[in-house]
């Protein structure tokens, strides 16, 4: 037991001579980690979300779409509302939320204007 007391008192004596580290230097690794997270995780995720939102907003009647549930169908009614009508089989239409669209496979070309 007396041996441990000598080690502890020696350790305390050495602690007093060590200067306190700068708090800013201690924060640098955390700041670097946050910068790496931003460029590897947050920024690509925001870009992907923005791309998906543009795809969803550009859906129009006649497009072939795939829902996140795996249904493939042709859009029969699209508007600015968050819901669209999709025909998944002859005479079978379902209402789908635009946010659940996973892909727009075949985009239709805009109809030519009739000048008659």
XYZ file of N, CA, C and O in Angstrom:
464
model
N 0.806 -1.199 0.000
C 0.000 0.000 0.000
C 0.851 1.264 0.000
O 0.492 2.210 -0.682
N 1.956 1.326 0.730
C 2.764 2.545 0.710
C 3.352 2.807 -0.687
O 3.568 3.946 -1.058
N 3.580 1.742 -1.460
C 4.117 1.924 -2.811
C 3.126 2.684 -3.692
O 3.510 3.561 -4.464
N 1.838 2.359 -3.585
C 0.810 3.050 -4.359
C 0.706 4.517 -3.967
O 0.490 5.380 -4.812
N 0.878 4.800 -2.688
C 0.814 6.180 -2.221
C 1.937 7.000 -2.831
O 1.746 8.173 -3.175
N 3.089 6.412 -3.029
C 4.224 7.124 -3.637
C 3.913 7.432 -5.105
O 4.165 8.531 -5.587
N 3.305 6.463 -5.838
C 2.982 6.673 -7.242
C 1.926 7.759 -7.421
O 2.010 8.593 -8.323
N 0.960 7.746 -6.559
C -0.114 8.726 -6.663
C 0.412 10.127 -6.381
O 0.120 11.072 -7.109
N 1.219 10.278 -5.363
C 1.737 11.608 -5.052
C 2.683 12.087 -6.150
O 2.722 13.271 -6.457
N 3.426 11.183 -6.769
C 4.316 11.561 -7.862
C 3.493 12.003 -9.067
O 3.829 12.982 -9.730
N 2.413 11.310 -9.339
C 1.569 11.665 -10.472
C 0.948 13.043 -10.253
O 0.865 13.845 -11.180
N 0.535 13.326 -9.065
C -0.038 14.642 -8.778
C 0.997 15.740 -8.950
O 0.684 16.813 -9.444
N 2.200 15.473 -8.573
C 3.252 16.476 -8.709
C 3.545 16.736 -10.187
O 3.832 17.861 -10.579
N 3.456 15.725 -11.010
C 3.723 15.915 -12.429
C 2.568 16.646 -13.124
O 2.785 17.383 -14.071
N 1.359 16.461 -12.681
C 0.204 17.126 -13.284
C 0.298 18.637 -13.173
O -0.125 19.354 -14.065
N 0.837 19.119 -12.114
C 0.894 20.555 -11.889
C 1.813 21.239 -12.898
O 1.609 22.394 -13.250
N 2.805 20.545 -13.414
C 3.770 21.164 -14.320
C 3.276 21.184 -15.771
O 3.790 21.934 -16.589
N 2.274 20.350 -16.124
C 1.778 20.274 -17.499
C 0.802 21.431 -17.744
O -0.162 21.596 -17.007
N 1.040 22.218 -18.806
C 0.100 23.317 -19.080
C -1.227 22.785 -19.628
O -1.271 21.740 -20.274
N -2.276 23.516 -19.380
C -3.600 23.109 -19.862
C -3.647 23.261 -21.388
O -3.167 24.249 -21.930
N -4.216 22.258 -22.088
C -4.299 22.356 -23.549
C -5.283 23.450 -23.965
O -6.249 23.738 -23.271
N -5.033 24.012 -25.115
C -5.879 25.063 -25.657
C -7.230 24.459 -26.066
O -7.270 23.493 -26.817
N -8.361 25.009 -25.636
C -9.672 24.429 -25.990
C -9.946 24.464 -27.488
O -10.630 23.598 -28.016
N -9.423 25.450 -28.178
C -9.643 25.531 -29.624
C -8.951 24.372 -30.330
O -9.504 23.777 -31.262
N -7.766 24.022 -29.881
C -7.029 22.898 -30.478
C -7.779 21.598 -30.236
O -7.789 20.710 -31.094
N -8.450 21.473 -29.118
C -9.223 20.277 -28.828
C -10.464 20.172 -29.714
O -10.940 19.082 -29.990
N -11.005 21.285 -30.187
C -12.200 21.276 -31.022
C -11.898 21.010 -32.496
O -12.803 20.655 -33.246
N -10.675 21.171 -32.924
C -10.318 21.002 -34.336
C -10.703 19.622 -34.875
O -11.304 19.532 -35.952
N -10.434 18.501 -34.193
C -10.841 17.197 -34.744
C -12.353 17.075 -34.931
O -12.813 16.524 -35.931
N -13.130 17.625 -34.010
C -14.588 17.561 -34.139
C -15.074 18.396 -35.320
O -15.995 18.000 -36.038
N -14.462 19.541 -35.519
C -14.828 20.384 -36.658
C -14.488 19.669 -37.960
O -15.278 19.673 -38.905
N -13.339 19.033 -38.021
C -12.954 18.284 -39.223
C -13.917 17.129 -39.494
O -14.281 16.875 -40.642
N -14.345 16.452 -38.460
C -15.295 15.348 -38.621
C -16.620 15.877 -39.165
O -17.225 15.274 -40.058
N -17.089 17.018 -38.673
C -18.338 17.595 -39.158
C -18.226 18.011 -40.629
O -19.167 17.831 -41.395
N -17.070 18.537 -41.025
C -16.864 18.920 -42.422
C -16.903 17.684 -43.314
O -17.533 17.680 -44.375
N -16.275 16.605 -42.880
C -16.282 15.355 -43.650
C -17.704 14.813 -43.745
O -18.135 14.384 -44.823
N -18.457 14.818 -42.650
C -19.855 14.364 -42.681
C -20.675 15.195 -43.662
O -21.506 14.669 -44.386
N -20.445 16.496 -43.679
C -21.205 17.351 -44.576
C -20.965 16.954 -46.026
O -21.902 16.797 -46.795
N -19.708 16.786 -46.415
C -19.409 16.499 -47.815
C -19.684 15.056 -48.209
O -19.946 14.774 -49.374
N -19.650 14.123 -47.273
C -19.877 12.719 -47.614
C -21.306 12.252 -47.388
O -21.743 11.286 -48.020
N -22.050 12.923 -46.524
C -23.390 12.435 -46.184
C -24.467 13.480 -46.467
O -25.383 13.240 -47.258
N -24.388 14.637 -45.840
C -25.483 15.600 -45.903
C -25.646 16.219 -47.289
O -26.758 16.314 -47.801
N -24.571 16.657 -47.909
C -24.672 17.330 -49.207
C -25.197 16.397 -50.299
O -26.120 16.771 -51.030
N -24.651 15.164 -50.452
C -25.218 14.272 -51.471
C -26.681 13.925 -51.214
O -27.470 13.796 -52.152
N -27.057 13.801 -49.944
C -28.441 13.487 -49.621
C -29.363 14.645 -50.017
O -30.448 14.422 -50.552
N -28.942 15.882 -49.779
C -29.747 17.037 -50.186
C -29.869 17.118 -51.697
O -30.941 17.441 -52.221
N -28.786 16.828 -52.425
C -28.838 16.852 -53.883
C -29.778 15.776 -54.410
O -30.545 16.012 -55.344
N -29.735 14.595 -53.809
C -30.612 13.503 -54.239
C -32.077 13.849 -53.951
O -32.951 13.586 -54.778
N -32.341 14.450 -52.807
C -33.714 14.838 -52.466
C -34.226 15.908 -53.428
O -35.376 15.865 -53.868
N -33.371 16.865 -53.791
C -33.759 17.916 -54.724
C -34.049 17.331 -56.103
O -35.028 17.695 -56.761
N -33.234 16.370 -56.545
C -33.436 15.720 -57.844
C -34.756 14.946 -57.856
O -35.514 14.983 -58.825
N -35.062 14.236 -56.758
C -36.312 13.482 -56.653
C -37.505 14.438 -56.673
O -38.520 14.158 -57.328
N -37.394 15.564 -55.980
C -38.488 16.536 -55.948
C -38.753 17.104 -57.339
O -39.900 17.267 -57.736
N -37.699 17.380 -58.098
C -37.872 17.864 -59.473
C -38.553 16.810 -60.341
O -39.416 17.123 -61.154
N -38.154 15.542 -60.167
C -38.755 14.452 -60.934
C -40.244 14.340 -60.606
O -41.081 14.216 -61.501
N -40.584 14.412 -59.339
C -41.980 14.285 -58.913
C -42.810 15.457 -59.447
O -43.932 15.266 -59.917
N -42.257 16.641 -59.401
C -43.010 17.814 -59.864
C -43.190 17.837 -61.379
O -44.094 18.485 -61.881
N -42.340 17.121 -62.121
C -42.434 17.150 -63.580
C -43.279 16.008 -64.149
O -43.386 15.882 -65.368
N -43.883 15.179 -63.303
C -44.711 14.072 -63.775
C -45.966 14.629 -64.427
O -46.598 15.546 -63.907
N -46.293 14.086 -65.594
C -47.499 14.535 -66.298
C -48.238 13.339 -66.868
O -47.750 12.211 -66.834
N -49.409 13.595 -67.386
C -50.273 12.548 -67.927
C -49.553 11.825 -69.057
O -48.951 12.423 -69.927
N -49.611 10.483 -69.030
C -49.006 9.657 -70.063
C -47.640 9.102 -69.684
O -47.136 8.201 -70.347
N -47.022 9.606 -68.610
C -45.723 9.088 -68.177
C -45.877 7.707 -67.557
O -46.882 7.406 -66.911
N -44.890 6.867 -67.777
C -44.843 5.568 -67.111
C -44.017 5.739 -65.845
O -42.877 6.201 -65.903
N -44.600 5.363 -64.712
C -43.946 5.579 -63.426
C -43.823 4.272 -62.655
O -44.552 3.317 -62.896
N -42.880 4.262 -61.728
C -42.690 3.143 -60.803
C -42.824 3.707 -59.396
O -42.156 4.686 -59.050
N -43.686 3.099 -58.589
C -43.846 3.546 -57.207
C -42.809 2.860 -56.334
O -42.187 1.888 -56.734
N -42.641 3.372 -55.132
C -41.681 2.757 -54.220
C -42.148 1.370 -53.787
O -41.348 0.566 -53.316
N -43.423 1.066 -53.964
C -43.947 -0.271 -53.666
C -43.738 -1.253 -54.799
O -44.023 -2.436 -54.666
N -43.261 -0.763 -55.948
C -42.966 -1.644 -57.068
C -44.039 -1.677 -58.143
O -43.908 -2.418 -59.109
N -45.108 -0.906 -58.000
C -46.145 -0.876 -59.021
C -45.677 -0.052 -60.217
O -45.133 1.036 -60.061
N -45.906 -0.588 -61.405
C -45.566 0.119 -62.635
C -46.870 0.439 -63.341
O -47.724 -0.426 -63.505
N -47.018 1.684 -63.752
C -48.254 2.065 -64.416
C -48.096 3.357 -65.179
O -47.051 4.002 -65.156
N -49.170 3.728 -65.871
C -49.190 4.942 -66.678
C -50.056 5.983 -65.981
O -51.153 5.681 -65.520
N -49.546 7.193 -65.895
C -50.260 8.278 -65.238
C -51.452 8.681 -66.107
O -51.297 8.960 -67.289
N -52.640 8.674 -65.501
C -53.842 9.065 -66.235
C -54.337 10.440 -65.813
O -55.042 11.093 -66.571
N -53.989 10.861 -64.598
C -54.395 12.183 -64.134
C -53.299 12.725 -63.229
O -52.950 12.113 -62.227
N -52.756 13.860 -63.625
C -51.724 14.517 -62.818
C -52.072 15.984 -62.687
O -52.528 16.612 -63.635
N -51.868 16.510 -61.504
C -52.132 17.929 -61.268
C -51.129 18.431 -60.240
O -50.166 17.741 -59.897
N -51.364 19.628 -59.735
C -50.469 20.188 -58.722
C -50.726 19.598 -57.338
O -50.003 19.888 -56.403
N -51.766 18.792 -57.220
C -52.078 18.148 -55.945
C -51.032 17.080 -55.641
O -50.348 16.592 -56.532
N -50.921 16.663 -54.390
C -49.922 15.639 -54.052
C -50.305 14.228 -54.495
O -49.525 13.303 -54.332
N -51.496 14.056 -55.076
C -51.941 12.734 -55.523
C -52.065 12.699 -57.034
O -52.398 13.701 -57.665
N -51.805 11.520 -57.618
C -52.001 11.307 -59.053
C -52.741 9.994 -59.245
O -52.756 9.141 -58.352
N -53.389 9.849 -60.390
C -54.061 8.591 -60.737
C -53.132 7.823 -61.674
O -52.614 8.374 -62.647
N -52.927 6.539 -61.365
C -52.052 5.685 -62.166
C -52.834 4.456 -62.592
O -53.478 3.798 -61.761
N -52.796 4.140 -63.878
C -53.451 2.942 -64.393
C -52.425 1.819 -64.382
O -51.423 1.868 -65.084
N -52.683 0.786 -63.549
C -51.734 -0.315 -63.420
C -52.129 -1.518 -64.267
O -51.310 -2.410 -64.474
N -53.366 -1.553 -64.743
C -53.848 -2.586 -65.654
C -55.024 -1.980 -66.417
O -55.483 -0.888 -66.093
N -55.502 -2.691 -67.439
C -56.620 -2.171 -68.213
C -57.824 -1.954 -67.306
O -58.353 -2.893 -66.709
N -58.237 -0.717 -67.162
C -59.410 -0.390 -66.363
C -59.164 -0.357 -64.868
O -60.107 -0.164 -64.107
N -57.929 -0.545 -64.417
C -57.626 -0.521 -62.979
C -56.783 0.710 -62.690
O -55.632 0.803 -63.117
N -57.374 1.667 -61.981
C -56.658 2.888 -61.625
C -56.514 2.970 -60.118
O -57.431 2.632 -59.377
N -55.360 3.412 -59.689
C -55.107 3.610 -58.265
C -54.656 5.053 -58.051
O -54.087 5.679 -58.943
N -54.933 5.550 -56.866
C -54.468 6.879 -56.487
C -53.159 6.708 -55.736
O -53.074 5.919 -54.795
N -52.156 7.446 -56.175
C -50.815 7.309 -55.610
C -50.322 8.682 -55.176
O -50.560 9.678 -55.864
N -49.653 8.735 -54.053
C -49.024 9.980 -53.620
C -47.783 10.219 -54.470
O -47.012 9.294 -54.724
N -47.591 11.450 -54.908
C -46.443 11.770 -55.757
C -45.117 11.475 -55.054
O -44.148 11.083 -55.688
N -45.082 11.654 -53.758
C -43.851 11.434 -53.002
C -43.387 9.987 -52.994
O -42.228 9.708 -52.698
N -44.296 9.048 -53.318
C -43.909 7.635 -53.311
C -43.393 7.169 -54.654
O -43.076 5.988 -54.802
N -43.283 8.059 -55.623
C -42.749 7.658 -56.927
C -41.248 7.427 -56.810
O -40.517 8.258 -56.287
N -40.809 6.281 -57.306
C -39.393 5.960 -57.268
C -38.696 6.324 -58.568
O -37.519 6.679 -58.569
N -39.424 6.254 -59.689
C -38.793 6.505 -60.981
C -39.852 6.870 -62.004
O -40.991 6.430 -61.917
N -39.458 7.673 -62.959
C -40.292 7.962 -64.126
C -39.553 7.344 -65.300
O -38.506 7.830 -65.708
N -40.094 6.228 -65.817
C -39.379 5.467 -66.845
C -39.470 6.082 -68.219
O -38.470 6.281 -68.882
N -40.659 6.369 -68.682
C -40.836 6.888 -70.034
C -41.574 8.210 -69.952
O -42.759 8.240 -69.654
N -40.850 9.248 -70.211
C -41.497 10.571 -70.217
C -42.096 10.812 -71.573
O -41.496 10.505 -72.599
N -43.304 11.340 -71.581
C -43.974 11.631 -72.844
C -43.550 13.004 -73.335
O -43.194 13.876 -72.559
N -43.607 13.179 -74.626
C -43.310 14.479 -75.217
C -44.564 15.331 -75.148
O -45.679 14.819 -75.239
N -44.418 16.635 -75.001
C -45.600 17.488 -74.973
C -46.364 17.408 -76.288
O -45.768 17.262 -77.350
N -47.665 17.480 -76.205
C -48.498 17.396 -77.406
C -48.267 18.611 -78.273
O -48.132 19.734 -77.784
N -48.241 18.374 -79.579
C -48.054 19.486 -80.534
C -49.317 20.336 -80.558
O -50.432 19.823 -80.478
N -49.134 21.634 -80.662
C -50.272 22.549 -80.673
C -50.976 22.459 -82.037
O -50.325 22.409 -83.078
N -52.287 22.395 -82.004
C -53.077 22.377 -83.245
C -53.285 23.804 -83.712
O -53.833 24.632 -82.994
N -52.862 24.100 -84.898
C -53.045 25.442 -85.467
C -54.203 25.488 -86.440
O -54.272 26.374 -87.273
N -55.117 24.515 -86.385
C -56.255 24.469 -87.320
C -57.341 25.390 -86.890
O -57.822 25.647 -85.966
